């Protein structure tokens, strides 16, 4: 009696109960109540009811079936009832992330009060009360001859006489200090009430315009005042050596491995999120897999239900119509019956599903509203009524279960359980969607989730899960029901879509490259007349140039494959585009320079080509080496996608340069001898008769020399170009500073017709729950010591800044912290289990030795196994507790910024907990590994692009004979291209993520092609002033750049718009088009004008440049 009802002392008086009744009461009151005051008051209520010798004062036996009492009235003081409720209303149930009253009141805790709570506990319909107990509440001291039970109570802020302390903060709001307040947002930086950056940029821009305009006007005044007063025989050894190297390098493709695992693509093995994921997986097992359906209906038949026993009418959404529910249940049962095959064995859902109560209950966990009806058509159709009226049916059961999902028995006349067949509750926010607030009856979508076991190092069982998921996807693709609209997804879906994306757009890619190849083959030739069409064309030379480009790509891929570095789709899809751009530009420069050159007297073909190569090779080497260094430095990035791309791209560009100055130059000499011998292209054995032909310049060269270059360098055009460029630059800089970084959403990888696209759209529209988040306490904390326990637990006596208390405090300001609930706490449940009032034995009956209960707690299927089986990593032989986790949920996360903010806030909270515990704690959720990189995406972008620009500056400075100012101009132009690329991304809604960062790094490299050739041509020009030198550089190099990289890429890019893949349309078509257009406008318009103003005044380094050319002449 003292153990069960502490504080009661009736002396030697006889009690109204015996030992058997006390044991029954003890077994019935194993309640999840951590608050001593709450538990004391509640036991007071039941102890007085069961054992008090004063029962006649407040109890009336209204029905007696001798010798048993079968119904009583229990007079309870309203003061006592209110005090008991107030002490218990905030108490948490550690294992379920909800308040204890949600489990004890038959409805959600917010709808519970002192009266209906006690009425529910005494109602025989709850499945626990043996006979009717009718509570009568009164505020009077005497009623109908009875004195209401109004015993002493304790508030949750008070300690008990036995020394128990007040309730903890999470179980008693009044015991808490002031509610935590989110820190205020930092005030915006303003000047005179205007955004500071905007004001500074506009002031800088206006200052530039004034200075620039003044300088132009001053120059005009000064000007007006002045006016008023083929090669040697082929070295077959070189060819053979190059061929051996290319074949050997490309041989590594045999070991090529393509990575489609999203974790490997976006998360570095050394990153914090990846290491935390590995720690979690190794100690607790990987996060479970899921197959999920989101079901809506095209039917518009919303209906209203009128309860028979009175009450307001209840509106129901069309998806909750019973006929629709039967059809959904048929679908659910069909999915449960799917049979897959793996290595000759049948695989069913029961083989791979999560069954938390196995082996005692092998039913699979299915989070579905149909589990309120035990996944049974018969239970769904269960009604109570007569020939005229229906008293209760599925409507009443549904309304009861969404308010009390853990109930063993509803309080309607149906008396059907709400617990799922797997033995656990199905919370309505997991199984319903599209409702407002907590009006679950207004739901417009059903969500059915099948959690599947995941395996870390078990390829056989993982293979079975993958096989079943494949059959699930196949089944759902073929499922048709006119009354149901279904979006579905399996754990393997994203990886499947990545594979599909890499295969289904092959035709688009092939057409794109075919157009570029055809253009290169045709545009290289300079046709003098129709008669010499096949002589002057260079189709075979163009094809050879393309093969050289492809050889450099295959060599790069092969070399890194030898070192077991996996390829990614970005490498496969982007690098050929990049190397083709760089290689084609160099090919056009070499060929067109040769076509425009006149052979000197007594000069042989190989000498002419050597002289030409001496002129253009430094420019080619400058651009290629700058790009190579920039890409290799980009490999310092922590992003796997960026690092892999940079490695492969840097090597491919460098190999392409080496092949061009060796193999392609040799092929050019062969083609020149063929052309001089009047032999036909391709059919080189055929020969035209000798005839006198007049050599002319190409149309594009004449256009650049006679029209384009003179026009943009006119005195009145140049200021307009500079002003317009700087205006656009300033506007873009101001605009994109507000752009929020986004990551790659799941649907970015999907095709327009993909089922995954529909799923993610529905997920964003209907989702009403956040992702689980685990606060992991790493191994090493001593849970056997009170100190170690108190820094973690959330009950009485625990530290105010313990792990559970801090997470609870964070949940109070969930809009800021994104933490939705109090965490489930195995330690607090364990304390409840071993407290004196529990049924746990602490000593072996035979020996009297202490019983280490931790292992039994976790293995007992009715106590800790279902909730905490994986939450505690026990040492071998249950000798101690290692790593553990405490689970809660994030708030609803729909957009990428939501996920990024959730990760950020969870880490801040985990760091605070670690500091207060003096022990390592980290937060883990399944999506962290994908979004971690975007915490620093802006920094990584700035670092990668800054390093690339710096390397380009250094290489350009050295290779231009230390012309520092020319290197500055190149860097400024490339920087402006990058800034304008950000503007295009902002205007075209292209998010900043790993793929777009790769494209920005590539943009930095390709921009070198647009700038370096013209700057070098300007630096070696011997014209008398800047304008003439800029005009000559633009005329000679501009036409090659335009016909080479610009037109080649433009034709191929347009085809990408036809792709069905969203990642192709957004990140490749849009960004590639912007790269080419911005590079061309800056390199061919802005850069020559900028050189005409601030380029080096006189070619002081001409002798150094000529010496470089002479070295190249001797080499080539």
XYZ file of N, CA, C and O in Angstrom, residues 840-978:
556
model
N 8.825 -3.655 -12.842
C 10.163 -4.176 -13.151
C 10.813 -4.756 -11.898
O 10.816 -4.128 -10.849
N 11.377 -5.944 -12.049
C 12.127 -6.511 -10.939
C 13.564 -6.036 -11.015
O 14.128 -5.919 -12.091
N 14.152 -5.738 -9.855
C 15.519 -5.232 -9.840
C 16.494 -6.225 -9.193
O 17.681 -5.968 -9.122
N 15.943 -7.345 -8.686
C 16.795 -8.368 -8.074
C 16.356 -9.740 -8.560
O 15.173 -9.993 -8.771
N 17.346 -10.595 -8.759
C 17.033 -11.977 -9.093
C 16.464 -12.666 -7.853
O 17.037 -12.574 -6.753
N 15.335 -13.352 -8.024
C 14.676 -13.984 -6.880
C 15.539 -15.062 -6.236
O 15.482 -15.283 -5.029
N 16.328 -15.743 -7.020
C 17.102 -16.880 -6.497
C 18.341 -16.425 -5.752
O 18.638 -16.908 -4.652
N 19.081 -15.468 -6.342
C 20.352 -15.071 -5.753
C 20.306 -13.737 -5.028
O 21.179 -13.438 -4.217
N 19.314 -12.932 -5.347
C 19.253 -11.606 -4.739
C 20.195 -10.614 -5.382
O 20.312 -9.470 -4.945
N 20.910 -11.027 -6.456
C 21.840 -10.138 -7.142
C 21.078 -9.079 -7.944
O 19.945 -9.288 -8.372
N 21.771 -7.932 -8.127
C 21.144 -6.837 -8.880
C 20.908 -7.249 -10.329
O 21.763 -7.880 -10.949
N 19.748 -6.886 -10.849
C 19.396 -7.216 -12.236
C 19.688 -6.018 -13.124
O 19.078 -4.948 -12.957
N 20.633 -6.175 -14.048
C 20.922 -5.107 -15.016
C 19.753 -5.042 -15.999
O 19.633 -5.861 -16.894
N 18.916 -4.046 -15.839
C 17.638 -4.039 -16.551
C 17.710 -3.407 -17.932
O 16.742 -3.475 -18.686
N 18.843 -2.785 -18.277
C 18.866 -2.053 -19.540
C 18.630 -2.962 -20.729
O 17.864 -2.638 -21.640
N 19.302 -4.121 -20.748
C 19.107 -5.040 -21.860
C 17.688 -5.563 -21.917
O 17.107 -5.711 -22.989
N 17.091 -5.862 -20.747
C 15.715 -6.361 -20.726
C 14.740 -5.279 -21.171
O 13.738 -5.558 -21.815
N 15.028 -4.042 -20.806
C 14.167 -2.932 -21.221
C 14.101 -2.829 -22.737
O 13.044 -2.652 -23.342
N 15.234 -2.958 -23.396
C 15.284 -2.814 -24.855
C 14.771 -4.051 -25.573
O 14.325 -3.968 -26.711
N 14.845 -5.202 -24.916
C 14.405 -6.427 -25.585
C 12.941 -6.747 -25.331
O 12.345 -7.534 -26.067
N 12.347 -6.139 -24.298
C 10.949 -6.400 -23.974
C 10.062 -5.751 -25.015
O 10.018 -4.529 -25.150
N 9.340 -6.555 -25.771
C 8.572 -6.044 -26.898
C 7.460 -5.124 -26.446
O 7.010 -4.260 -27.199
N 6.997 -5.248 -25.223
C 5.904 -4.417 -24.733
C 6.393 -3.129 -24.078
O 5.587 -2.292 -23.690
N 7.693 -2.970 -23.942
C 8.194 -1.803 -23.210
C 9.096 -0.950 -24.110
O 8.679 0.046 -24.664
N 10.358 -1.339 -24.266
C 11.296 -0.477 -24.960
C 11.670 -0.911 -26.350
O 12.247 -0.146 -27.121
N 11.362 -2.159 -26.717
C 11.861 -2.697 -27.985
C 11.306 -1.940 -29.187
O 12.048 -1.552 -30.092
N 10.008 -1.744 -29.213
C 9.388 -1.144 -30.396
C 9.875 0.277 -30.613
O 10.142 0.693 -31.743
N 9.985 1.057 -29.538
C 10.338 2.466 -29.675
C 11.837 2.703 -29.735
O 12.302 3.628 -30.396
N 12.628 1.864 -29.029
C 14.037 2.188 -28.844
C 14.990 1.067 -29.235
O 16.149 1.067 -28.823
N 14.540 0.098 -30.019
C 15.388 -1.048 -30.355
C 16.688 -0.609 -31.011
O 17.738 -1.220 -30.804
N 16.636 0.446 -31.825
C 17.850 0.905 -32.512
C 18.402 2.187 -31.914
O 19.394 2.728 -32.409
N 17.776 2.704 -30.846
C 18.181 4.003 -30.308
C 19.386 3.903 -29.383
O 20.009 4.918 -29.076
N 19.713 2.705 -28.931
C 20.797 2.519 -27.969
C 21.759 1.465 -28.502
O 21.351 0.361 -28.859
N 23.010 1.849 -28.583
C 24.056 0.928 -29.031
C 24.739 0.364 -27.788
O 25.602 1.008 -27.196
N 24.307 -0.834 -27.374
C 24.845 -1.448 -26.162
C 26.216 -2.059 -26.420
O 26.507 -2.540 -27.518
N 27.058 -2.038 -25.392
C 28.334 -2.730 -25.467
C 28.101 -4.245 -25.509
O 27.021 -4.724 -25.138
N 29.081 -5.002 -25.957
C 28.916 -6.475 -25.989
C 28.515 -7.028 -24.629
O 28.977 -6.563 -23.582
N 27.614 -8.010 -24.673
C 27.111 -8.675 -23.467
C 26.385 -7.717 -22.527
O 26.318 -7.950 -21.314
N 25.868 -6.617 -23.102
C 25.090 -5.644 -22.319
C 25.868 -5.108 -21.117
O 25.321 -4.880 -20.042
N 27.159 -4.888 -21.320
C 27.996 -4.407 -20.218
C 27.927 -2.903 -20.032
O 28.477 -2.380 -19.061
N 27.286 -2.202 -20.912
C 27.181 -0.753 -20.780
C 26.494 -0.152 -21.983
O 26.186 -0.832 -22.965
N 26.266 1.165 -21.901
C 25.578 1.904 -22.962
C 26.598 2.713 -23.741
O 27.397 3.459 -23.151
N 26.580 2.544 -25.052
C 27.481 3.301 -25.915
C 26.794 4.516 -26.500
O 26.223 5.347 -25.789
N 26.823 4.627 -27.817
C 26.176 5.762 -28.484
C 24.657 5.606 -28.422
O 24.130 4.484 -28.467
N 23.950 6.719 -28.310
C 22.486 6.701 -28.269
C 21.952 7.874 -29.075
O 22.693 8.812 -29.382
N 20.660 7.799 -29.410
C 20.049 8.966 -30.072
C 18.701 9.278 -29.444
O 18.058 8.427 -28.811
N 18.283 10.536 -29.626
C 17.002 11.039 -29.139
C 16.311 11.677 -30.334
O 16.821 12.651 -30.891
N 15.173 11.126 -30.715
C 14.539 11.503 -31.979
C 13.402 12.506 -31.776
O 12.632 12.409 -30.811
N 13.318 13.448 -32.676
C 12.166 14.331 -32.778
C 11.937 14.592 -34.262
O 12.476 13.877 -35.119
N 11.152 15.605 -34.584
C 10.839 15.908 -35.980
C 11.123 17.370 -36.274
O 11.007 18.233 -35.397
N 11.484 17.622 -37.518
C 11.522 18.992 -38.003
C 10.096 19.460 -38.297
O 9.168 18.649 -38.433
N 9.946 20.759 -38.402
C 8.682 21.295 -38.888
C 8.553 20.989 -40.380
O 9.474 20.442 -41.002
N 7.439 21.349 -40.968
C 7.200 21.052 -42.374
C 8.229 21.790 -43.232
O 8.388 23.006 -43.129
N 8.931 21.053 -44.068
C 9.961 21.603 -44.956
C 9.557 21.305 -46.393
O 9.394 20.144 -46.751
N 9.410 22.347 -47.201
C 8.931 22.144 -48.561
C 9.934 22.590 -49.620
O 10.141 21.911 -50.614
N 10.534 23.758 -49.433
C 11.472 24.280 -50.419
C 12.899 24.080 -49.939
O 13.153 23.861 -48.751
N 13.826 24.173 -50.866
C 15.236 23.977 -50.526
C 15.712 24.908 -49.413
O 16.431 24.463 -48.509
N 15.351 26.206 -49.410
C 15.781 27.058 -48.294
C 15.287 26.557 -46.940
O 15.967 26.746 -45.928
N 14.123 25.907 -46.915
C 13.616 25.352 -45.658
C 14.552 24.260 -45.146
O 14.870 24.205 -43.949
N 14.983 23.369 -46.037
C 15.874 22.281 -45.631
C 17.227 22.821 -45.184
O 17.807 22.331 -44.211
N 17.728 23.824 -45.881
C 19.024 24.397 -45.531
C 18.942 25.066 -44.160
O 19.834 24.906 -43.312
N 17.863 25.798 -43.912
C 17.688 26.458 -42.617
C 17.529 25.439 -41.498
O 18.054 25.623 -40.398
N 16.817 24.332 -41.776
C 16.648 23.290 -40.766
C 17.989 22.687 -40.372
O 18.269 22.462 -39.182
N 18.826 22.401 -41.343
C 20.158 21.867 -41.063
C 20.970 22.851 -40.226
O 21.614 22.473 -39.235
N 20.916 24.106 -40.602
C 21.686 25.120 -39.887
C 21.238 25.231 -38.429
O 22.059 25.243 -37.514
N 19.926 25.290 -38.205
C 19.424 25.467 -36.839
C 19.668 24.216 -35.995
O 19.975 24.320 -34.795
N 19.545 23.027 -36.590
C 19.795 21.798 -35.835
C 21.252 21.728 -35.388
O 21.553 21.277 -34.270
N 22.163 22.170 -36.221
C 23.572 22.146 -35.848
C 23.873 23.156 -34.744
O 24.687 22.891 -33.847
N 23.238 24.316 -34.803
C 23.426 25.298 -33.732
C 22.948 24.719 -32.409
O 23.621 24.825 -31.372
N 21.775 24.078 -32.438
C 21.236 23.470 -31.223
C 22.151 22.359 -30.716
O 22.428 22.265 -29.508
N 22.637 21.502 -31.616
C 23.530 20.405 -31.207
C 24.825 20.945 -30.605
O 25.344 20.381 -29.626
N 25.351 22.025 -31.166
C 26.571 22.623 -30.607
C 26.325 23.169 -29.202
O 27.175 23.022 -28.308
N 25.161 23.796 -28.994
C 24.837 24.297 -27.660
C 24.722 23.153 -26.654
O 25.191 23.251 -25.516
N 24.097 22.047 -27.080
C 23.968 20.884 -26.198
C 25.350 20.309 -25.879
O 25.640 19.953 -24.731
N 26.204 20.221 -26.893
C 27.557 19.682 -26.681
C 28.320 20.516 -25.656
O 29.027 19.968 -24.791
N 28.177 21.836 -25.747
C 28.895 22.705 -24.803
C 28.369 22.527 -23.384
O 29.150 22.466 -22.422
N 27.050 22.439 -23.232
C 26.484 22.310 -21.888
C 26.771 20.929 -21.294
O 26.935 20.795 -20.079
N 26.846 19.878 -22.134
C 27.124 18.521 -21.656
C 28.619 18.250 -21.519
O 29.017 17.294 -20.859
N 29.427 19.053 -22.204
C 30.862 18.775 -22.314
C 31.084 17.402 -22.929
O 31.951 16.629 -22.497
N 30.270 17.088 -23.925
C 30.354 15.802 -24.627
C 29.808 16.011 -26.035
O 28.879 16.796 -26.233
N 30.359 15.286 -26.991
C 30.000 15.489 -28.389
C 28.579 15.001 -28.681
O 28.245 13.834 -28.458
N 27.756 15.919 -29.188
C 26.405 15.606 -29.659
C 26.251 16.219 -31.040
O 26.661 17.368 -31.268
N 25.676 15.473 -31.977
C 25.426 16.035 -33.301
C 24.010 15.708 -33.742
O 23.387 14.759 -33.258
N 23.500 16.530 -34.633
C 22.161 16.329 -35.192
C 22.289 15.623 -36.531
O 23.182 15.939 -37.339
N 21.401 14.667 -36.761
C 21.432 13.911 -38.014
C 20.019 13.739 -38.556
O 19.089 13.389 -37.827
N 19.876 14.023 -39.824
C 18.652 13.688 -40.555
C 19.064 13.224 -41.935
O 20.148 13.570 -42.432
N 18.212 12.467 -42.566
C 18.598 11.802 -43.800
C 18.929 12.786 -44.912
O 19.704 12.486 -45.822
N 18.372 14.005 -44.867
C 18.603 14.955 -45.959
C 19.825 15.839 -45.737
O 20.243 16.560 -46.643
N 20.439 15.788 -44.537
C 21.565 16.682 -44.263
C 22.717 16.490 -45.237
O 23.388 17.440 -45.626
N 22.957 15.240 -45.601
C 24.114 14.938 -46.437
C 24.001 15.598 -47.808
O 25.014 15.872 -48.463
N 22.779 15.892 -48.258
C 22.584 16.518 -49.562
C 22.621 18.041 -49.492
O 22.969 18.700 -50.456
N 22.258 18.583 -48.350
C 22.110 20.037 -48.257
C 23.263 20.720 -47.532
O 23.314 21.948 -47.507
N 24.184 19.963 -46.965
C 25.262 20.578 -46.215
C 26.091 21.529 -47.069
O 26.474 22.618 -46.624
N 26.353 21.130 -48.305
C 27.220 21.941 -49.154
C 26.652 23.325 -49.400
O 27.385 24.279 -49.665
N 25.322 23.458 -49.264
C 24.702 24.741 -49.569
C 24.724 25.703 -48.395
O 24.298 26.847 -48.516
N 25.222 25.241 -47.251
C 25.491 26.181 -46.172
C 26.618 27.129 -46.552
O 26.687 28.259 -46.070
N 27.518 26.644 -47.406
C 28.682 27.446 -47.795
C 28.766 27.628 -49.301
O 29.838 27.864 -49.831
N 27.614 27.492 -50.004
C 27.654 27.549 -51.458
C 28.172 28.895 -51.948
O 28.924 28.969 -52.918
N 27.778 29.988 -51.269
C 28.239 31.309 -51.696
C 29.753 31.427 -51.507
O 30.467 31.934 -52.389
N 30.239 30.951 -50.353
C 31.681 30.995 -50.098
C 32.433 30.122 -51.091
O 33.470 30.539 -51.642
N 31.949 28.897 -51.318
C 32.615 27.996 -52.260
C 32.635 28.573 -53.662
O 33.633 28.447 -54.388
N 31.526 29.194 -54.064
C 31.476 29.806 -55.394
C 32.498 30.923 -55.514
O 33.260 30.998 -56.483
N 32.514 31.804 -54.505
C 33.469 32.915 -54.535
C 34.909 32.399 -54.526
O 35.771 32.910 -55.268
N 35.182 31.366 -53.716
C 36.540 30.827 -53.636
C 36.963 30.195 -54.951
O 38.056 30.473 -55.473
N 36.098 29.341 -55.522
C 36.461 28.663 -56.766
C 36.687 29.657 -57.900
O 37.671 29.551 -58.647
N 35.785 30.611 -58.044
C 35.920 31.566 -59.135
C 37.090 32.517 -58.902
O 37.782 32.903 -59.859
N 37.343 32.883 -57.646
C 38.481 33.762 -57.351
C 39.793 33.054 -57.645
O 40.722 33.643 -58.217
N 39.892 31.793 -57.249
C 41.113 31.025 -57.526
C 41.314 30.878 -59.028
O 42.443 31.018 -59.540
N 40.216 30.614 -59.753
C 40.332 30.485 -61.214
C 40.788 31.797 -61.843
O 41.689 31.805 -62.698
N 40.191 32.906 -61.413
C 40.589 34.209 -61.960
C 42.041 34.531 -61.608
O 42.789 35.063 -62.448
N 42.432 34.230 -60.380
C 43.808 34.516 -59.975
C 44.800 33.704 -60.797
O 45.849 34.222 -61.226
N 44.487 32.429 -61.032
C 45.398 31.598 -61.824
C 45.480 32.093 -63.262
O 46.565 32.108 -63.869
N 44.345 32.509 -63.810
C 44.343 33.063 -65.170
C 45.191 34.326 -65.219
O 45.967 34.555 -66.169
N 45.076 35.156 -64.197
C 45.865 36.397 -64.146
C 47.365 36.096 -64.117
O 48.150 36.690 -64.858
N 47.765 35.145 -63.270
C 49.193 34.836 -63.140
C 49.732 34.244 -64.444
O 50.783 34.669 -64.949
N 49.030 33.264 -64.999
C 49.493 32.624 -66.232
C 49.533 33.623 -67.374
O 50.496 33.658 -68.164
N 48.511 34.460 -67.494
C 48.480 35.463 -68.566
C 49.635 36.444 -68.413
O 50.281 36.832 -69.392
N 49.920 36.853 -67.186
C 51.031 37.779 -66.938
C 52.360 37.183 -67.402
O 53.156 37.824 -68.102
N 52.596 35.927 -67.045
C 53.867 35.291 -67.382
C 53.990 35.066 -68.877
O 55.016 35.395 -69.503
N 52.941 34.532 -69.507
C 53.037 34.150 -70.912
C 52.925 35.332 -71.859
O 53.232 35.196 -73.044
N 52.478 36.475 -71.385
C 52.493 37.681 -72.214
C 53.753 38.501 -71.976
O 53.786 39.692 -72.298
N 54.783 37.862 -71.441
C 56.036 38.586 -71.223
C 55.922 39.562 -70.075
O 56.510 40.647 -70.132
N 55.166 39.192 -69.056
C 54.963 40.022 -67.869
C 54.328 41.370 -68.194
O 54.669 42.395 -67.600
N 53.388 41.326 -69.142
C 52.553 42.506 -69.392
C 51.425 42.500 -68.357
O 50.334 41.974 -68.579
N 51.706 43.083 -67.220
C 50.789 43.044 -66.091
C 49.442 43.663 -66.434
O 48.384 43.140 -66.070
N 49.480 44.783 -67.137
C 48.229 45.494 -67.416
C 47.325 44.694 -68.359
O 46.099 44.699 -68.203
N 47.898 43.988 -69.310
C 47.083 43.148 -70.196
C 46.410 42.031 -69.421
O 45.248 41.692 -69.678
N 47.130 41.439 -68.455
C 46.536 40.398 -67.626
C 45.389 40.955 -66.786
O 44.365 40.287 -66.573
N 45.547 42.192 -66.313
C 44.469 42.827 -65.553
C 43.231 43.002 -66.421
O 42.091 42.730 -65.986
N 43.419 43.417 -67.659
C 42.282 43.623 -68.564
C 41.573 42.308 -68.842
O 40.337 42.243 -68.869
N 42.340 41.235 -69.088
C 41.726 39.920 -69.301
C 40.908 39.516 -68.077
O 39.755 39.065 -68.190
N 41.478 39.692 -66.886
C 40.780 39.300 -65.653
C 39.528 40.136 -65.437
O 38.486 39.615 -65.006
N 39.599 41.436 -65.731
C 38.420 42.298 -65.580
C 37.298 41.842 -66.505
O 36.131 41.745 -66.110
N 37.633 41.531 -67.742
C 36.609 41.116 -68.708
C 35.974 39.795 -68.293
O 34.750 39.638 -68.337
N 36.797 38.837 -67.887
C 36.245 37.546 -67.448
C 35.387 37.741 -66.202
O 34.324 37.120 -66.059
N 35.840 38.610 -65.293
C 35.041 38.899 -64.108
C 33.686 39.483 -64.460
O 32.659 39.134 -63.857
N 33.645 40.367 -65.437
C 32.364 40.941 -65.859
C 31.467 39.885 -66.500
O 30.243 39.887 -66.320
N 32.065 38.963 -67.248
C 31.276 37.864 -67.826
C 30.641 37.039 -66.709
O 29.450 36.696 -66.768
N 31.417 36.741 -65.666
C 30.891 35.945 -64.560
C 29.775 36.678 -63.825
O 28.741 36.090 -63.477
